[in-house]
Amino acid sequence: MERLPVVLALTPVAERAVEHLVFGRGAAVEPRGSVAEADELEREVTVAEVTTVLLSPDLPGLTSAHCARVRACGVRVTGLAMDSKGRQQLLALGVDDVVG
């Protein structure tokens, strides 16, 4: 199975929750970059040459403008919802997809 190349924009709590999908033997994604703050997103997706960003709704500084700029680079924005509140936040940010 081919792994999806992504930039991770996850908080430590979210990353731990999905580490088996990211780092495990049966990983579904291939991390090519990682950011700790939303202001690093646009630069990192350009450098990493990915098609998708996987992000947490509580990433420091994240706004809908960050998501729009990443999308303008031709990158899909996928949000990771840990609960219904996170799902609502992600939808308000205008992500392309939400996964739980």
mmCIF file of C-alpha atoms in Angstrom, residues 11-88:
data_model
loop_
_atom_site.group_PDB
_atom_site.id
_atom_site.type_symbol
_atom_site.label_atom_id
_atom_site.label_comp_id
_atom_site.label_asym_id
_atom_site.label_seq_id
_atom_site.Cartn_x
_atom_site.Cartn_y
_atom_site.Cartn_z
ATOM 1 C CA THR A 11 -0.579 19.147 18.638
ATOM 2 C CA PRO A 12 1.305 16.588 20.756
ATOM 3 C CA VAL A 13 -1.967 15.140 22.095
ATOM 4 C CA ALA A 14 -3.372 14.637 18.596
ATOM 5 C CA GLU A 15 -0.116 13.171 17.322
ATOM 6 C CA ARG A 16 -0.075 10.588 20.108
ATOM 7 C CA ALA A 17 -3.656 9.629 19.282
ATOM 8 C CA VAL A 18 -2.771 8.782 15.672
ATOM 9 C CA GLU A 19 0.854 7.692 15.996
ATOM 10 C CA HIS A 20 -0.019 4.156 14.838
ATOM 11 C CA LEU A 21 -1.350 5.603 11.560
ATOM 12 C CA VAL A 22 1.652 7.882 11.143
ATOM 13 C CA PHE A 23 4.610 5.956 12.510
ATOM 14 C CA GLY A 24 3.489 2.353 12.872
ATOM 15 C CA ARG A 25 4.259 -0.598 10.648
ATOM 16 C CA GLY A 26 0.911 -0.224 8.902
ATOM 17 C CA ALA A 27 1.187 3.562 8.615
ATOM 18 C CA ALA A 28 -1.276 5.120 6.189
ATOM 19 C CA VAL A 29 0.630 8.373 5.784
ATOM 20 C CA GLU A 30 4.232 9.365 5.157
ATOM 21 C CA PRO A 31 5.213 12.447 7.163
ATOM 22 C CA ARG A 32 7.410 14.694 5.033
ATOM 23 C CA GLY A 33 7.295 17.694 7.311
ATOM 24 C CA SER A 34 5.915 18.932 10.583
ATOM 25 C CA VAL A 35 4.935 22.292 12.013
ATOM 26 C CA ALA A 36 4.261 23.436 15.561
ATOM 27 C CA GLU A 37 2.507 26.693 14.633
ATOM 28 C CA ALA A 38 0.079 27.703 11.903
ATOM 29 C CA ASP A 39 2.362 30.448 10.584
ATOM 30 C CA GLU A 40 4.823 27.752 9.451
ATOM 31 C CA LEU A 41 2.270 25.874 7.336
ATOM 32 C CA GLU A 42 2.544 27.573 3.954
ATOM 33 C CA ARG A 43 6.334 27.428 3.870
ATOM 34 C CA GLU A 44 6.452 23.807 4.980
ATOM 35 C CA VAL A 45 3.967 22.516 2.386
ATOM 36 C CA THR A 46 6.027 24.184 -0.329
ATOM 37 C CA VAL A 47 9.308 22.700 0.913
ATOM 38 C CA ALA A 48 7.883 19.227 1.609
ATOM 39 C CA GLU A 49 6.096 18.927 -1.758
ATOM 40 C CA VAL A 50 2.999 17.211 -0.394
ATOM 41 C CA THR A 51 -0.618 16.993 -1.482
ATOM 42 C CA THR A 52 -2.158 16.967 2.012
ATOM 43 C CA VAL A 53 -1.802 18.614 5.416
ATOM 44 C CA LEU A 54 -3.156 16.808 8.470
ATOM 45 C CA LEU A 55 -3.939 19.339 11.184
ATOM 46 C CA SER A 56 -5.379 19.740 14.652
ATOM 47 C CA PRO A 57 -8.033 22.404 15.224
ATOM 48 C CA ASP A 58 -6.075 23.642 18.240
ATOM 49 C CA LEU A 59 -2.778 24.163 16.390
ATOM 50 C CA PRO A 60 -1.375 27.434 17.776
ATOM 51 C CA GLY A 61 -2.457 30.438 15.714
ATOM 52 C CA LEU A 62 -4.587 28.465 13.228
ATOM 53 C CA THR A 63 -7.166 30.496 11.292
ATOM 54 C CA SER A 64 -9.293 29.927 8.221
ATOM 55 C CA ALA A 65 -6.851 32.187 6.335
ATOM 56 C CA HIS A 66 -4.040 29.677 6.972
ATOM 57 C CA CYS A 67 -6.190 26.898 5.533
ATOM 58 C CA ALA A 68 -7.093 29.020 2.502
ATOM 59 C CA ARG A 69 -3.428 29.857 1.790
ATOM 60 C CA VAL A 70 -2.428 26.203 2.004
ATOM 61 C CA ARG A 71 -5.272 25.259 -0.332
ATOM 62 C CA ALA A 72 -4.149 27.982 -2.747
ATOM 63 C CA CYS A 73 -0.833 26.090 -2.976
ATOM 64 C CA GLY A 74 -2.790 23.105 -4.319
ATOM 65 C CA VAL A 75 -2.671 21.196 -1.027
ATOM 66 C CA ARG A 76 -5.671 19.469 0.526
ATOM 67 C CA VAL A 77 -6.375 20.386 4.168
ATOM 68 C CA THR A 78 -7.550 17.490 6.324
ATOM 69 C CA GLY A 79 -8.499 18.093 9.930
ATOM 70 C CA LEU A 80 -8.193 15.580 12.745
ATOM 71 C CA ALA A 81 -11.162 15.799 15.117
ATOM 72 C CA MET A 82 -10.717 14.235 18.536
ATOM 73 C CA ASP A 83 -14.311 15.055 19.518
ATOM 74 C CA SER A 84 -17.428 16.885 18.291
ATOM 75 C CA LYS A 85 -16.072 20.258 19.420
ATOM 76 C CA GLY A 86 -12.946 19.710 17.336
ATOM 77 C CA ARG A 87 -15.093 18.706 14.348
ATOM 78 C CA GLN A 88 -17.063 21.949 14.621
#
